[in-house]
Short mmCIF file of C-alpha atoms and ligand atoms in Angstrom, two decimals:
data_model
loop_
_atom_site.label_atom_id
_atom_site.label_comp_id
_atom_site.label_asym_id
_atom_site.label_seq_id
_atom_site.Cartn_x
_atom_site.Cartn_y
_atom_site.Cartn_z
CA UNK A 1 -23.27 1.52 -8.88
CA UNK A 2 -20.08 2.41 -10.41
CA UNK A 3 -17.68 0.07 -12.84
CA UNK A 4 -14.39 0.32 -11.03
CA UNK A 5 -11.62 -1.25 -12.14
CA UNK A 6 -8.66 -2.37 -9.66
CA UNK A 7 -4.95 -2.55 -10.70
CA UNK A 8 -3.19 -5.22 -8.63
CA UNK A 9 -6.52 -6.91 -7.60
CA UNK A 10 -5.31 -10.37 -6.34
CA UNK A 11 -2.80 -8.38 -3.83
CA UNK A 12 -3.02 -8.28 -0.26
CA UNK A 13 -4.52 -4.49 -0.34
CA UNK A 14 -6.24 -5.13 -3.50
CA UNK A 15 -8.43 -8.30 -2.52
CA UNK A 16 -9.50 -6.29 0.61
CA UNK A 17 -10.72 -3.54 -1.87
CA UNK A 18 -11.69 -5.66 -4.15
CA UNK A 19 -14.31 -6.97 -1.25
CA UNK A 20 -15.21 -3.87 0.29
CA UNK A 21 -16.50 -2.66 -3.66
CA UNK A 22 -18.47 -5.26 -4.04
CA UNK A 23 -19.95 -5.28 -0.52
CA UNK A 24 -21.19 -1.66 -1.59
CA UNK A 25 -22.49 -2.78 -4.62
CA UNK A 26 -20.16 -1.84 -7.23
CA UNK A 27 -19.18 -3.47 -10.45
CA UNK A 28 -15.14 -4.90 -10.23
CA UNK A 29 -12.58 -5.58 -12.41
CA UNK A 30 -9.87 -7.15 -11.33
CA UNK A 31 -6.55 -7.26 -13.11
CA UNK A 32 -3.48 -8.95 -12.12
CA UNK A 33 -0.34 -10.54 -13.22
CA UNK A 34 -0.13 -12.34 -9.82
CA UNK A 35 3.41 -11.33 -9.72
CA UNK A 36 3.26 -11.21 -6.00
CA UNK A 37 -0.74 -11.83 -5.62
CA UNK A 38 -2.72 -14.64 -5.09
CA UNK A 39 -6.11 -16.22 -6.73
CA UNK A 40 -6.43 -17.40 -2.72
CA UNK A 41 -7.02 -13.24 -2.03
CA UNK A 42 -9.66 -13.24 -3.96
CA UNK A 43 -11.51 -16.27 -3.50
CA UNK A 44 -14.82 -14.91 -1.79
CA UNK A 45 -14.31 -12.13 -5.44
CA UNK A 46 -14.11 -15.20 -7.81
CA UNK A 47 -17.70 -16.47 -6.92
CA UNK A 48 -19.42 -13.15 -6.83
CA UNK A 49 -21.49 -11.95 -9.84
CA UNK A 50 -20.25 -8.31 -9.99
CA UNK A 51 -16.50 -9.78 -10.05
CA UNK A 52 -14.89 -10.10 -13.01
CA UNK A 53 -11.08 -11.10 -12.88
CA UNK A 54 -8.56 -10.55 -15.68
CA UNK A 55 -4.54 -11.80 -15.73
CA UNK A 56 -3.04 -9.05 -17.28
CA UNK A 57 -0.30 -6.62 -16.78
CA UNK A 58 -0.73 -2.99 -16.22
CA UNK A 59 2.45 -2.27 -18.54
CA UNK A 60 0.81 -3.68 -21.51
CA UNK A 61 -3.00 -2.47 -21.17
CA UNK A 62 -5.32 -1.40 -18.96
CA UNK A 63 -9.52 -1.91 -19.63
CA UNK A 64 -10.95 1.25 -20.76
CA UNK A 65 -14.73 1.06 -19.89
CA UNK A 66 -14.77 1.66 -16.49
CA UNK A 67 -15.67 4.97 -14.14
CA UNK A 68 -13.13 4.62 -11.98
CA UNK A 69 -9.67 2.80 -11.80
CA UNK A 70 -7.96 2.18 -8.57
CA UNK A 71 -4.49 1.32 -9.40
CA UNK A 72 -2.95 -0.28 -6.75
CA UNK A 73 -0.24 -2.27 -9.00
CA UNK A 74 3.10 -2.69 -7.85
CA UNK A 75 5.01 -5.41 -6.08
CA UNK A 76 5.08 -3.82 -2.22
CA UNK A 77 7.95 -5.31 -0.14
CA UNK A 78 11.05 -4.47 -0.09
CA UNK A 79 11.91 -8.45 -0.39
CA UNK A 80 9.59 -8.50 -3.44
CA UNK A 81 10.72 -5.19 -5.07
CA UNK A 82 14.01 -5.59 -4.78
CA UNK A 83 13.95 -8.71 -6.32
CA UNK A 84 13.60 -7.82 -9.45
CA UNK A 85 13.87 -4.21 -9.61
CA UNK A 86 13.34 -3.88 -13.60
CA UNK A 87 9.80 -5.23 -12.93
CA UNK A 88 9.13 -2.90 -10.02
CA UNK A 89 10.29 0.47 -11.85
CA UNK A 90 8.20 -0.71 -14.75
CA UNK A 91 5.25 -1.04 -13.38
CA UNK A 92 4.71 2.15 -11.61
CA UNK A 93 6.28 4.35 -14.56
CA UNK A 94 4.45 1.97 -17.50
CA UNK A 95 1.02 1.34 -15.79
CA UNK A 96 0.92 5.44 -14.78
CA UNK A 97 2.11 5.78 -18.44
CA UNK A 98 -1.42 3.90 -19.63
CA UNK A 99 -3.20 5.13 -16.89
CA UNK A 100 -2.45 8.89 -18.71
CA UNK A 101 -3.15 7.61 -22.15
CA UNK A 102 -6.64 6.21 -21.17
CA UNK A 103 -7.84 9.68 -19.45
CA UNK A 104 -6.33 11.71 -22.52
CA UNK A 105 -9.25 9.88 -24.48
CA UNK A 106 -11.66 9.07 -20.74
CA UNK A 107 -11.65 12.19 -19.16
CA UNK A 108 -14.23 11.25 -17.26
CA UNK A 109 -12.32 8.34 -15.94
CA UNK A 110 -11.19 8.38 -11.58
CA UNK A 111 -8.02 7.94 -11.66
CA UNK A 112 -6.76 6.77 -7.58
CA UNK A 113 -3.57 5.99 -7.53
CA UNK A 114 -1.73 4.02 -4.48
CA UNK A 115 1.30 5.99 -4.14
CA UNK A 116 3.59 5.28 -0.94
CA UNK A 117 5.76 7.11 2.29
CA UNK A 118 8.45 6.05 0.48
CA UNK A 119 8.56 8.80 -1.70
CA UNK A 120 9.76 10.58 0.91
CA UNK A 121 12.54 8.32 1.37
CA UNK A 122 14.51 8.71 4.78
CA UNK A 123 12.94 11.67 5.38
CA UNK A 124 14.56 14.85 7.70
CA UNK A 125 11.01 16.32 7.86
CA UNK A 126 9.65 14.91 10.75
CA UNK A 127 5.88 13.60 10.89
CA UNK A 128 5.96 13.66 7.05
CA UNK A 129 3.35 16.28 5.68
CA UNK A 130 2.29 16.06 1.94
CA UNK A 131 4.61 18.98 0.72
CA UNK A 132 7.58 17.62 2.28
CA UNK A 133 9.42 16.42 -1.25
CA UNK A 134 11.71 13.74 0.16
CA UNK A 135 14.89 12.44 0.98
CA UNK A 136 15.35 9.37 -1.99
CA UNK A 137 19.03 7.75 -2.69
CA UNK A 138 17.91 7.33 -6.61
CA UNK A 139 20.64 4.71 -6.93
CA UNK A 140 20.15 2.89 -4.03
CA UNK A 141 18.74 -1.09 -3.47
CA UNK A 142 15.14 0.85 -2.38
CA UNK A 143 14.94 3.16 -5.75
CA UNK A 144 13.35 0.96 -7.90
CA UNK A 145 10.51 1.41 -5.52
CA UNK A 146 10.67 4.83 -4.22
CA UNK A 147 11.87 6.45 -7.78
CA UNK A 148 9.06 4.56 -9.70
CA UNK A 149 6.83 5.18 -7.49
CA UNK A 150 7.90 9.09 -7.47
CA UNK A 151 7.48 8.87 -11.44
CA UNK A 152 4.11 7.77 -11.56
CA UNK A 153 3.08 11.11 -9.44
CA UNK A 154 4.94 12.96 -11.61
CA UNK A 155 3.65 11.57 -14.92
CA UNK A 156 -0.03 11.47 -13.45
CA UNK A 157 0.15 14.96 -12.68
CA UNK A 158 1.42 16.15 -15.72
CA UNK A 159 -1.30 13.92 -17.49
CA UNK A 160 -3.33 16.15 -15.33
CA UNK A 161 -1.94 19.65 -16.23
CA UNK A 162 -2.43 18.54 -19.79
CA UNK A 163 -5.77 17.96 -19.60
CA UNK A 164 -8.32 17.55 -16.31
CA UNK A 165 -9.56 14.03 -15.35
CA UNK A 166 -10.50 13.35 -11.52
CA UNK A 167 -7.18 12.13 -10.07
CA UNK A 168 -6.45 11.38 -6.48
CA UNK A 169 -3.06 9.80 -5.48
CA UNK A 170 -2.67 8.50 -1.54
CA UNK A 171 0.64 8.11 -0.11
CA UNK A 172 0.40 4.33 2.01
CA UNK A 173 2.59 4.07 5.48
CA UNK A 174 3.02 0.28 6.65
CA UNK A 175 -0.36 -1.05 5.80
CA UNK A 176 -0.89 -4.25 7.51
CA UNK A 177 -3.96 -6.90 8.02
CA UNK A 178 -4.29 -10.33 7.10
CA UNK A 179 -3.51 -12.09 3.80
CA UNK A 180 -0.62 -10.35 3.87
CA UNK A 181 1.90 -13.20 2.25
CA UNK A 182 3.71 -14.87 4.57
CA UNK A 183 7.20 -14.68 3.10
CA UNK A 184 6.99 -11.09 1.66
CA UNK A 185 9.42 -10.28 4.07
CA UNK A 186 7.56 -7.21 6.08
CA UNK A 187 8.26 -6.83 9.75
CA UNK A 188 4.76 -7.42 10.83
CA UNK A 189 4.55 -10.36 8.61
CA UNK A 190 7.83 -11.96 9.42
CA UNK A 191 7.32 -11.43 13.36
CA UNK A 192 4.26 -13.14 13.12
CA UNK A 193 5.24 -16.10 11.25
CA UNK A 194 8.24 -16.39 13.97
CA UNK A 195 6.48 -16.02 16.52
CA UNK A 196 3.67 -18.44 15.69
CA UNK A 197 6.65 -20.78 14.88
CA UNK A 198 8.54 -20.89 17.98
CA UNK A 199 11.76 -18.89 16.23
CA UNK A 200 13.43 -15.90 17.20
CA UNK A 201 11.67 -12.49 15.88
CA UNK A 202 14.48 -11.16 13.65
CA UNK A 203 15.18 -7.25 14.57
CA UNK A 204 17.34 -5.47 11.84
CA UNK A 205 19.61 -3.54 13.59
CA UNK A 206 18.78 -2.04 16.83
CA UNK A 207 15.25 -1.73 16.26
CA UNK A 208 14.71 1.79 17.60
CA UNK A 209 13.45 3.25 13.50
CA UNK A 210 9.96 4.22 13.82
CA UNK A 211 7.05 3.22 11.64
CA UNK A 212 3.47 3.61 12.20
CA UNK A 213 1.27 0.79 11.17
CA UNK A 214 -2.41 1.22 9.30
CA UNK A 215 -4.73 -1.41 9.86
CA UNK A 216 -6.00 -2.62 6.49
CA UNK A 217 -9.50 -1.80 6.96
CA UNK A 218 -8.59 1.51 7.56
CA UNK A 219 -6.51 2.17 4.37
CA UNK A 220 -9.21 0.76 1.93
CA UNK A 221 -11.79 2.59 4.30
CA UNK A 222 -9.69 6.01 2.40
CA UNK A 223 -9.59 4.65 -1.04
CA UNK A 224 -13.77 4.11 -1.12
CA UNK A 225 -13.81 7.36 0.54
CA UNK A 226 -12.55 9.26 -2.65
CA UNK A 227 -15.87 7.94 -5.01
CA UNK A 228 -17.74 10.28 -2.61
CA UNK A 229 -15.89 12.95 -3.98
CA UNK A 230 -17.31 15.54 -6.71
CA UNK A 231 -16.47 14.18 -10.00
CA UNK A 232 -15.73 15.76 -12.91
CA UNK A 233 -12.46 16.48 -14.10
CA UNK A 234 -11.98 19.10 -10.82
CA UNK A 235 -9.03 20.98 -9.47
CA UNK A 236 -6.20 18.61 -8.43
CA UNK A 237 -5.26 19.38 -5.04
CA UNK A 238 -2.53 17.07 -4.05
CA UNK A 239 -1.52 14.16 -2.35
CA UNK A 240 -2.93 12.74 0.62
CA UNK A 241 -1.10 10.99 3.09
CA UNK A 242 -3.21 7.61 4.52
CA UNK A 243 -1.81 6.03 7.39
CA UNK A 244 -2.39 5.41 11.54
CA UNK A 245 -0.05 8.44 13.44
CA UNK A 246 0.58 5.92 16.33
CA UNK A 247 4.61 5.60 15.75
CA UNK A 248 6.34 3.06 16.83
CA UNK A 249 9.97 1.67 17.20
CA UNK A 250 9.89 -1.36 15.37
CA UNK A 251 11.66 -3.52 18.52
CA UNK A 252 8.70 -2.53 20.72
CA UNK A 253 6.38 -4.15 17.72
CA UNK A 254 7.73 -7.03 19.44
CA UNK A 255 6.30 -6.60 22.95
CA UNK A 256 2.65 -6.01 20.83
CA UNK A 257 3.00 -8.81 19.42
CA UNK A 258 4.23 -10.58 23.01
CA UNK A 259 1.02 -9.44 25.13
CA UNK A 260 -1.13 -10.83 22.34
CA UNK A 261 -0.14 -14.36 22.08
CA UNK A 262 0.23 -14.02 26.54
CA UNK A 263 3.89 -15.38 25.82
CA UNK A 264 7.49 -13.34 26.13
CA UNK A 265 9.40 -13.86 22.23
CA UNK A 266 12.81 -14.59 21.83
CA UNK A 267 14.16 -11.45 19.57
CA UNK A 268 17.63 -12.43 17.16
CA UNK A 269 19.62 -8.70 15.32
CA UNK A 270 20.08 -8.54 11.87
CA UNK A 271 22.13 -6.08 10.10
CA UNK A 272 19.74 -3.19 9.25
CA UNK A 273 19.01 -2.84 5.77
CA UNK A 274 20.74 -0.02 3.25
CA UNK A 275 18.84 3.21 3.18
CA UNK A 276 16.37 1.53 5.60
CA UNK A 277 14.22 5.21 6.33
CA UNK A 278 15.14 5.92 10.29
CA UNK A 279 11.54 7.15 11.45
CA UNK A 280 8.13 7.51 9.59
CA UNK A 281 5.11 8.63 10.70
CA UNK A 282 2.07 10.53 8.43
CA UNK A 283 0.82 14.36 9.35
CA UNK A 284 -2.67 12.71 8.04
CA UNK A 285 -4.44 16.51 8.38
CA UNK A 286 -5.47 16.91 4.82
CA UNK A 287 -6.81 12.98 5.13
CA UNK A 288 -8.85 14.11 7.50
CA UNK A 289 -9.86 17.30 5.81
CA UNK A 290 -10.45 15.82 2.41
CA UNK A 291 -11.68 12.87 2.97
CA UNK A 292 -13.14 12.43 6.72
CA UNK A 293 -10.46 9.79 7.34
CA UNK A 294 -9.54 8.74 10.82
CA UNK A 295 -8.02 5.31 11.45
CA UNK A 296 -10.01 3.50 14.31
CA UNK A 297 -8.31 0.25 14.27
CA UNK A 298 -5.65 0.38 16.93
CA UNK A 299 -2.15 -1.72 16.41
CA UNK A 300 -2.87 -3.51 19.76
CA UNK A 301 -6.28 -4.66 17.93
CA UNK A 302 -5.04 -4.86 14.18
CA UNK A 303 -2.10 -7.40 15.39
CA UNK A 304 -5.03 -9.32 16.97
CA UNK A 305 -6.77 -9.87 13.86
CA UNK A 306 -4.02 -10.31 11.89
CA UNK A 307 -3.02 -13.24 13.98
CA UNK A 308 -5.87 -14.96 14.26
CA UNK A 309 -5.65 -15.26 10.02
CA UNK A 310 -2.13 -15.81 10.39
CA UNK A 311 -2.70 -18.89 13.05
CA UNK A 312 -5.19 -20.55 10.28
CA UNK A 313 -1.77 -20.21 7.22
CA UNK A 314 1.21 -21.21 9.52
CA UNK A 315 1.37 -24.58 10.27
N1 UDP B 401 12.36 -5.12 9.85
C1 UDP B 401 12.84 -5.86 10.93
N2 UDP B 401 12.72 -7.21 10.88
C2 UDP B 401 12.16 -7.87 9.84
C3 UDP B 401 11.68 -7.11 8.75
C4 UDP B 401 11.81 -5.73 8.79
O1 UDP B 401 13.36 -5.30 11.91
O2 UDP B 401 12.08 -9.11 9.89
C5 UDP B 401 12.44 -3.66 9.92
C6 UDP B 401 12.98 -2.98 8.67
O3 UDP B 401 14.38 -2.86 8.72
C7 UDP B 401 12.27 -1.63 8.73
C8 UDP B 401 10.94 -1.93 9.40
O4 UDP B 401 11.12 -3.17 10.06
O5 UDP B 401 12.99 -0.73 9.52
C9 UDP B 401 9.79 -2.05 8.42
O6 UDP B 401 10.18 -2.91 7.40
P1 UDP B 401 9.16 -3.40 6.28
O7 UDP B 401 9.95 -4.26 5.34
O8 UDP B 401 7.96 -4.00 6.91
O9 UDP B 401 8.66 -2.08 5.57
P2 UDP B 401 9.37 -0.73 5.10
O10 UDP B 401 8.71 0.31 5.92
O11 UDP B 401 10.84 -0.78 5.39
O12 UDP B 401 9.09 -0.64 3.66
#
């Protein structure tokens, strides 16, 4: 049994690792400002023994005694980080900032950080493999997302270079499931809620840029993988890309959507976002190399389960 700490605990990915640590035994520490979480996540977490939640803000200080710190921190969305993009920045560069300081005197420490496919921004590279180093508009309405997140690699690797700790950082595409908030804004999240409502599915711009959607079970299936890992303070050997390769244009997330509830869905346009990236899907080869990963959770069955937890939080 390990004492594993988790950055951004009460969020929709965190609460699903937050459960899937304790259901292997582990010790958890939960820490969150619930800028964007939820006590609701985590309400299973808040009765169980090995849980232990603390409000708290990565920026300021992060718990030292712990083997293993899955920082997962961050507002997610592009409704949420845009919002207030000070925050966002902040959070990646500051919490990789402590995350450093605490190995410099914790070598020991696992340090997994949840980085994203954004830093590869609209990317001309085409499925996106790890050493593909981006496409990023540093001064656009996504930066404070993309560029902090794109930090917090840089300053965790450096950290690294300095001085060896076990470090691990996973690039996220689309990760989806349920407890997802309902107004974060997402595409899966906002179809559902429109279609469970009776309104239109809103479809900025045409709809034909990709994405490829990870079931959530799938991406916290990657992060647990990486305890099995050696420890000790070995050889970092990059980033991993975690995602499902099943790309799809996000209009045809519709018809998904459509065959599951047995019912055709009224679809409305938008205006498509600035910078929105065009197509995005993960080469997940070293995943699969490193760390046995292989999503099994199809979108046709994730968007079932999704909805059913959906149906229960839409009135
Ligand atoms: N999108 C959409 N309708 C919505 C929300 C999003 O068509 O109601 C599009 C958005 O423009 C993007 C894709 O769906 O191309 C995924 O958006 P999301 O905000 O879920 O994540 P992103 O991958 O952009 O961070």
């Amino acid at each position: 049994m390990a004492r594993i700490l988790v950055t951004g605990a009460a969020g929709f990915l965190g609460s699903h690792l937050v459960d899937r640590l304790l259901g292997l035994g582990h010790e958890v520490l939960g820490l969150d400002n619930l800028y964007t979480g939820s006590r609701d996540n985590l309400r299973e977490a808040l009765t169980h023994p090995r849980f232990h939640f603390q409000l708290g803000d990565v920026r300021h200080a992060i718990p030292a005694s712990v083997d293993a710190v899955f920082n997962l921190a961050c507002p997610a969305s592009p409704v949420h980080y845009q919002a207030d993009p000070h925050l966002t920045l902040t959070t990646s560069a500051l919490g990789a900032l402590r995350l450093a300081e605490l190995v410099e005197t914790r070598p020991t420490v696992r340090i997994v950080h949840a980085s994203t496919s954004e830093v590869y921004g609209d990317p001309e590279v085409h499925p996106q493999p790890e050493s593909y180093w981006g496409k990023v508009n540093p001064i656009g309405p996504r930066a404070c997302y993309d560029e902090g997140k794109r930090v917090a690699e840089t300053i965790l690797v450096d950290a690294h270079r300095r001085r060896p700790f076990p470090l691990q950082i996973l690039r996220l595409f689309n990760t989806y499931g349920p407890r997802m908030a309902l107004e974060d804004g997402r595409v899966v999240s906002n179809f559902l809620v429109s279609a469970l409502r009776g309104e239109p599915l809103t479809v900025y711009g045409a709809g034909e840029q990709t994405r490829s959607f990870c079931y959530v079970d799938d991406t916290v299936g990657a992060f647990v993988a990486t305890l099995g890992l050696p420890p000790g303070p070995a050889h970092f050997d990059g980033p991993i890309n975690v995602g499902n390769p099943e790309e799809i244009p996000v209009r045809n997330l519709v018809d998904v959507i459509a065959k599951e509830l047995g019912t055709p869905l009224e679809v409305t346009h938008r205006p498509l976002p600035v910078d929105d990236p065009r197509q995005r899907r993960p080469d997940i080869t070293r995943a699969r190399a490193r760390l046995g990963f292989s999503p099994s959770i199809s979108l046709a069955e994730g968007i079932r389960r999704t909805l059913s937890d959906f149906r229960r939080r839409v009135s």
